[in-house]
């Protein structure tokens, strides 16, 4: 199985993971639309979001909600936008994107960031998550 998100979930591919539990994990998108752009995935490999078992589907969105406020605080954005397309990597994922206005949630704005910038952002998000729980 060469799915990159499965490899990240198993710790076999590098990613800035900011949060994880037994079922899900969240990590920085390698090409963020805005700094702090997270991907939230189930550990289980399911291609299409709406094929997820209900036992995972509901909790996945509950985790998105739990991550949103710490992400907003860490980035200082106005709101956290949510997007699902599913054509990039065939493993269900929710984009959580810090945004400050309309039309920012645009995949054409995605761009690679410096590794040091990504690492610093991941640390800020982890810190915000730690101060919530
Ligand atoms: Zn996968």
PDB file of C-alpha atoms and ligand atoms in Angstrom:
ATOM      1  CA  UNK A   1       0.000   0.000   0.000  1.00  0.00           C
ATOM      2  CA  UNK A   2       1.604   3.231  -1.112  1.00  0.00           C
ATOM      3  CA  UNK A   3      -1.023   5.680   0.152  1.00  0.00           C
ATOM      4  CA  UNK A   4       0.926   8.633   1.528  1.00  0.00           C
ATOM      5  CA  UNK A   5      -1.652   9.420   4.233  1.00  0.00           C
ATOM      6  CA  UNK A   6      -1.542   5.797   5.470  1.00  0.00           C
ATOM      7  CA  UNK A   7       2.248   6.073   5.611  1.00  0.00           C
ATOM      8  CA  UNK A   8       1.974   9.324   7.600  1.00  0.00           C
ATOM      9  CA  UNK A   9      -0.557   7.668   9.937  1.00  0.00           C
ATOM     10  CA  UNK A  10       1.906   4.819  10.549  1.00  0.00           C
ATOM     11  CA  UNK A  11       4.759   7.268  11.113  1.00  0.00           C
ATOM     12  CA  UNK A  12       6.541   6.024   7.984  1.00  0.00           C
ATOM     13  CA  UNK A  13       6.374   9.283   6.038  1.00  0.00           C
ATOM     14  CA  UNK A  14       7.332  12.696   7.396  1.00  0.00           C
ATOM     15  CA  UNK A  15       4.632  15.167   8.384  1.00  0.00           C
ATOM     16  CA  UNK A  16       4.113  17.904  10.945  1.00  0.00           C
ATOM     17  CA  UNK A  17       1.538  16.029  13.016  1.00  0.00           C
ATOM     18  CA  UNK A  18      -0.118  18.399  15.474  1.00  0.00           C
ATOM     19  CA  UNK A  19      -2.655  16.063  17.052  1.00  0.00           C
ATOM     20  CA  UNK A  20      -3.599  12.376  17.009  1.00  0.00           C
ATOM     21  CA  UNK A  21      -5.557   9.709  18.802  1.00  0.00           C
ATOM     22  CA  UNK A  22      -6.380   6.050  18.119  1.00  0.00           C
ATOM     23  CA  UNK A  23      -8.702   6.865  15.210  1.00  0.00           C
ATOM     24  CA  UNK A  24      -7.586  10.127  13.628  1.00  0.00           C
ATOM     25  CA  UNK A  25      -4.671  12.449  13.122  1.00  0.00           C
ATOM     26  CA  UNK A  26      -4.152  16.020  11.985  1.00  0.00           C
ATOM     27  CA  UNK A  27      -1.043  17.358  10.271  1.00  0.00           C
ATOM     28  CA  UNK A  28       0.041  20.375   8.256  1.00  0.00           C
ATOM     29  CA  UNK A  29      -0.675  20.312   4.531  1.00  0.00           C
ATOM     30  CA  UNK A  30       2.661  20.362   2.680  1.00  0.00           C
ATOM     31  CA  UNK A  31       1.199  23.034   0.379  1.00  0.00           C
ATOM     32  CA  UNK A  32      -0.882  25.221   2.666  1.00  0.00           C
ATOM     33  CA  UNK A  33      -3.435  27.652   1.278  1.00  0.00           C
ATOM     34  CA  UNK A  34      -2.624  29.771   4.336  1.00  0.00           C
ATOM     35  CA  UNK A  35      -0.162  29.103   7.182  1.00  0.00           C
ATOM     36  CA  UNK A  36      -1.587  26.524   9.578  1.00  0.00           C
ATOM     37  CA  UNK A  37      -3.635  24.690   6.927  1.00  0.00           C
ATOM     38  CA  UNK A  38      -4.348  21.274   8.481  1.00  0.00           C
ATOM     39  CA  UNK A  39      -5.485  17.964   7.091  1.00  0.00           C
ATOM     40  CA  UNK A  40      -7.578  15.808   9.404  1.00  0.00           C
ATOM     41  CA  UNK A  41      -7.752  12.135   8.425  1.00  0.00           C
ATOM     42  CA  UNK A  42      -9.027   8.833   9.787  1.00  0.00           C
ATOM     43  CA  UNK A  43      -6.228   6.314  10.333  1.00  0.00           C
ATOM     44  CA  UNK A  44      -8.248   3.762   8.418  1.00  0.00           C
ATOM     45  CA  UNK A  45      -7.780   3.908   4.649  1.00  0.00           C
ATOM     46  CA  UNK A  46     -11.098   4.890   3.090  1.00  0.00           C
ATOM     47  CA  UNK A  47     -10.961   6.758  -0.199  1.00  0.00           C
ATOM     48  CA  UNK A  48     -14.251   8.654  -0.293  1.00  0.00           C
ATOM     49  CA  UNK A  49     -15.387  10.683   2.712  1.00  0.00           C
ATOM     50  CA  UNK A  50     -18.993   9.591   2.390  1.00  0.00           C
ATOM     51  CA  UNK A  51     -17.983   5.917   2.350  1.00  0.00           C
ATOM     52  CA  UNK A  52     -16.708   6.274   5.925  1.00  0.00           C
ATOM     53  CA  UNK A  53     -18.515   4.147   8.463  1.00  0.00           C
ATOM     54  CA  UNK A  54     -20.857   6.231  10.626  1.00  0.00           C
ATOM     55  CA  UNK A  55     -18.738   5.238  13.630  1.00  0.00           C
ATOM     56  CA  UNK A  56     -15.920   7.312  12.100  1.00  0.00           C
ATOM     57  CA  UNK A  57     -17.811   9.927  10.098  1.00  0.00           C
ATOM     58  CA  UNK A  58     -19.469  11.707  13.029  1.00  0.00           C
ATOM     59  CA  UNK A  59     -16.390  11.639  15.291  1.00  0.00           C
ATOM     60  CA  UNK A  60     -14.225  12.920  12.404  1.00  0.00           C
ATOM     61  CA  UNK A  61     -16.296  16.093  12.213  1.00  0.00           C
ATOM     62  CA  UNK A  62     -16.385  16.339  16.002  1.00  0.00           C
ATOM     63  CA  UNK A  63     -12.543  16.338  15.945  1.00  0.00           C
ATOM     64  CA  UNK A  64     -12.621  19.039  13.255  1.00  0.00           C
ATOM     65  CA  UNK A  65     -14.684  21.176  15.614  1.00  0.00           C
ATOM     66  CA  UNK A  66     -12.292  20.546  18.516  1.00  0.00           C
ATOM     67  CA  UNK A  67      -9.282  21.504  16.415  1.00  0.00           C
ATOM     68  CA  UNK A  68     -10.826  24.634  14.925  1.00  0.00           C
ATOM     69  CA  UNK A  69     -10.663  26.986  17.890  1.00  0.00           C
ATOM     70  CA  UNK A  70      -7.061  26.192  18.903  1.00  0.00           C
ATOM     71  CA  UNK A  71      -6.116  26.536  15.214  1.00  0.00           C
ATOM     72  CA  UNK A  72      -7.848  29.919  15.070  1.00  0.00           C
ATOM     73  CA  UNK A  73      -5.985  31.096  18.171  1.00  0.00           C
ATOM     74  CA  UNK A  74      -2.626  29.760  16.931  1.00  0.00           C
ATOM     75  CA  UNK A  75      -2.916  31.534  13.584  1.00  0.00           C
ATOM     76  CA  UNK A  76      -4.936  34.598  14.559  1.00  0.00           C
ATOM     77  CA  UNK A  77      -7.287  34.025  11.615  1.00  0.00           C
ATOM     78  CA  UNK A  78     -10.868  35.245  11.592  1.00  0.00           C
ATOM     79  CA  UNK A  79     -12.371  31.826  10.901  1.00  0.00           C
ATOM     80  CA  UNK A  80     -11.369  28.285  10.053  1.00  0.00           C
ATOM     81  CA  UNK A  81     -12.670  27.239   6.657  1.00  0.00           C
ATOM     82  CA  UNK A  82     -13.551  23.622   5.895  1.00  0.00           C
ATOM     83  CA  UNK A  83     -13.152  21.941   2.526  1.00  0.00           C
ATOM     84  CA  UNK A  84     -13.326  18.437   1.106  1.00  0.00           C
ATOM     85  CA  UNK A  85     -12.550  17.572  -2.491  1.00  0.00           C
ATOM     86  CA  UNK A  86     -10.887  14.196  -2.373  1.00  0.00           C
ATOM     87  CA  UNK A  87      -9.218  14.192  -5.765  1.00  0.00           C
ATOM     88  CA  UNK A  88      -5.685  14.873  -4.552  1.00  0.00           C
ATOM     89  CA  UNK A  89      -4.941  11.916  -2.272  1.00  0.00           C
ATOM     90  CA  UNK A  90      -7.362   8.945  -2.305  1.00  0.00           C
ATOM     91  CA  UNK A  91      -7.656   8.816   1.489  1.00  0.00           C
ATOM     92  CA  UNK A  92     -10.522  10.717   3.082  1.00  0.00           C
ATOM     93  CA  UNK A  93      -9.400  14.041   4.552  1.00  0.00           C
ATOM     94  CA  UNK A  94     -10.876  17.321   5.726  1.00  0.00           C
ATOM     95  CA  UNK A  95      -9.009  20.554   5.022  1.00  0.00           C
ATOM     96  CA  UNK A  96      -9.074  22.964   7.960  1.00  0.00           C
ATOM     97  CA  UNK A  97      -7.836  26.268   6.595  1.00  0.00           C
ATOM     98  CA  UNK A  98      -7.297  29.477   8.560  1.00  0.00           C
ATOM     99  CA  UNK A  99      -8.957  32.231   6.526  1.00  0.00           C
ATOM    100  CA  UNK A 100      -9.712  35.912   6.880  1.00  0.00           C
ATOM    101  CA  UNK A 101     -12.244  36.533   4.174  1.00  0.00           C
ATOM    102  CA  UNK A 102     -14.272  35.251   1.277  1.00  0.00           C
ATOM    103  CA  UNK A 103     -12.630  33.330  -1.585  1.00  0.00           C
ATOM    104  CA  UNK A 104      -9.467  32.549   0.389  1.00  0.00           C
ATOM    105  CA  UNK A 105     -10.429  28.881   0.473  1.00  0.00           C
ATOM    106  CA  UNK A 106      -9.003  28.439  -3.008  1.00  0.00           C
ATOM    107  CA  UNK A 107      -6.703  25.468  -3.809  1.00  0.00           C
ATOM    108  CA  UNK A 108      -4.965  27.615  -6.438  1.00  0.00           C
ATOM    109  CA  UNK A 109      -3.478  29.622  -3.559  1.00  0.00           C
ATOM    110  CA  UNK A 110      -1.715  26.525  -2.139  1.00  0.00           C
ATOM    111  CA  UNK A 111       2.067  26.856  -2.068  1.00  0.00           C
ATOM    112  CA  UNK A 112       5.036  25.148  -0.481  1.00  0.00           C
ATOM    113  CA  UNK A 113       6.383  26.909   2.608  1.00  0.00           C
ATOM    114  CA  UNK A 114       9.810  26.881   4.171  1.00  0.00           C
ATOM    115  CA  UNK A 115      10.351  23.842   6.371  1.00  0.00           C
ATOM    116  CA  UNK A 116      11.325  26.083   9.292  1.00  0.00           C
ATOM    117  CA  UNK A 117       8.092  28.062   8.886  1.00  0.00           C
ATOM    118  CA  UNK A 118       6.038  24.835   8.861  1.00  0.00           C
ATOM    119  CA  UNK A 119       7.829  23.522  11.959  1.00  0.00           C
ATOM    120  CA  UNK A 120       7.231  26.779  13.824  1.00  0.00           C
ATOM    121  CA  UNK A 121       3.547  26.810  12.863  1.00  0.00           C
ATOM    122  CA  UNK A 122       3.121  23.177  13.958  1.00  0.00           C
ATOM    123  CA  UNK A 123       4.664  24.038  17.331  1.00  0.00           C
ATOM    124  CA  UNK A 124       2.271  26.965  17.761  1.00  0.00           C
ATOM    125  CA  UNK A 125      -0.749  24.808  16.958  1.00  0.00           C
ATOM    126  CA  UNK A 126       0.394  22.042  19.347  1.00  0.00           C
ATOM    127  CA  UNK A 127       0.844  24.681  22.053  1.00  0.00           C
ATOM    128  CA  UNK A 128      -2.659  26.069  21.450  1.00  0.00           C
ATOM    129  CA  UNK A 129      -4.094  22.546  21.569  1.00  0.00           C
ATOM    130  CA  UNK A 130      -2.239  21.780  24.794  1.00  0.00           C
ATOM    131  CA  UNK A 131      -3.603  24.893  26.479  1.00  0.00           C
ATOM    132  CA  UNK A 132      -7.176  23.847  25.576  1.00  0.00           C
ATOM    133  CA  UNK A 133      -7.163  20.387  27.107  1.00  0.00           C
TER     134      UNK A 133
HETATM  135 ZN1  LIG B   1      -4.576   5.688   2.963  1.00  0.00          ZN
END
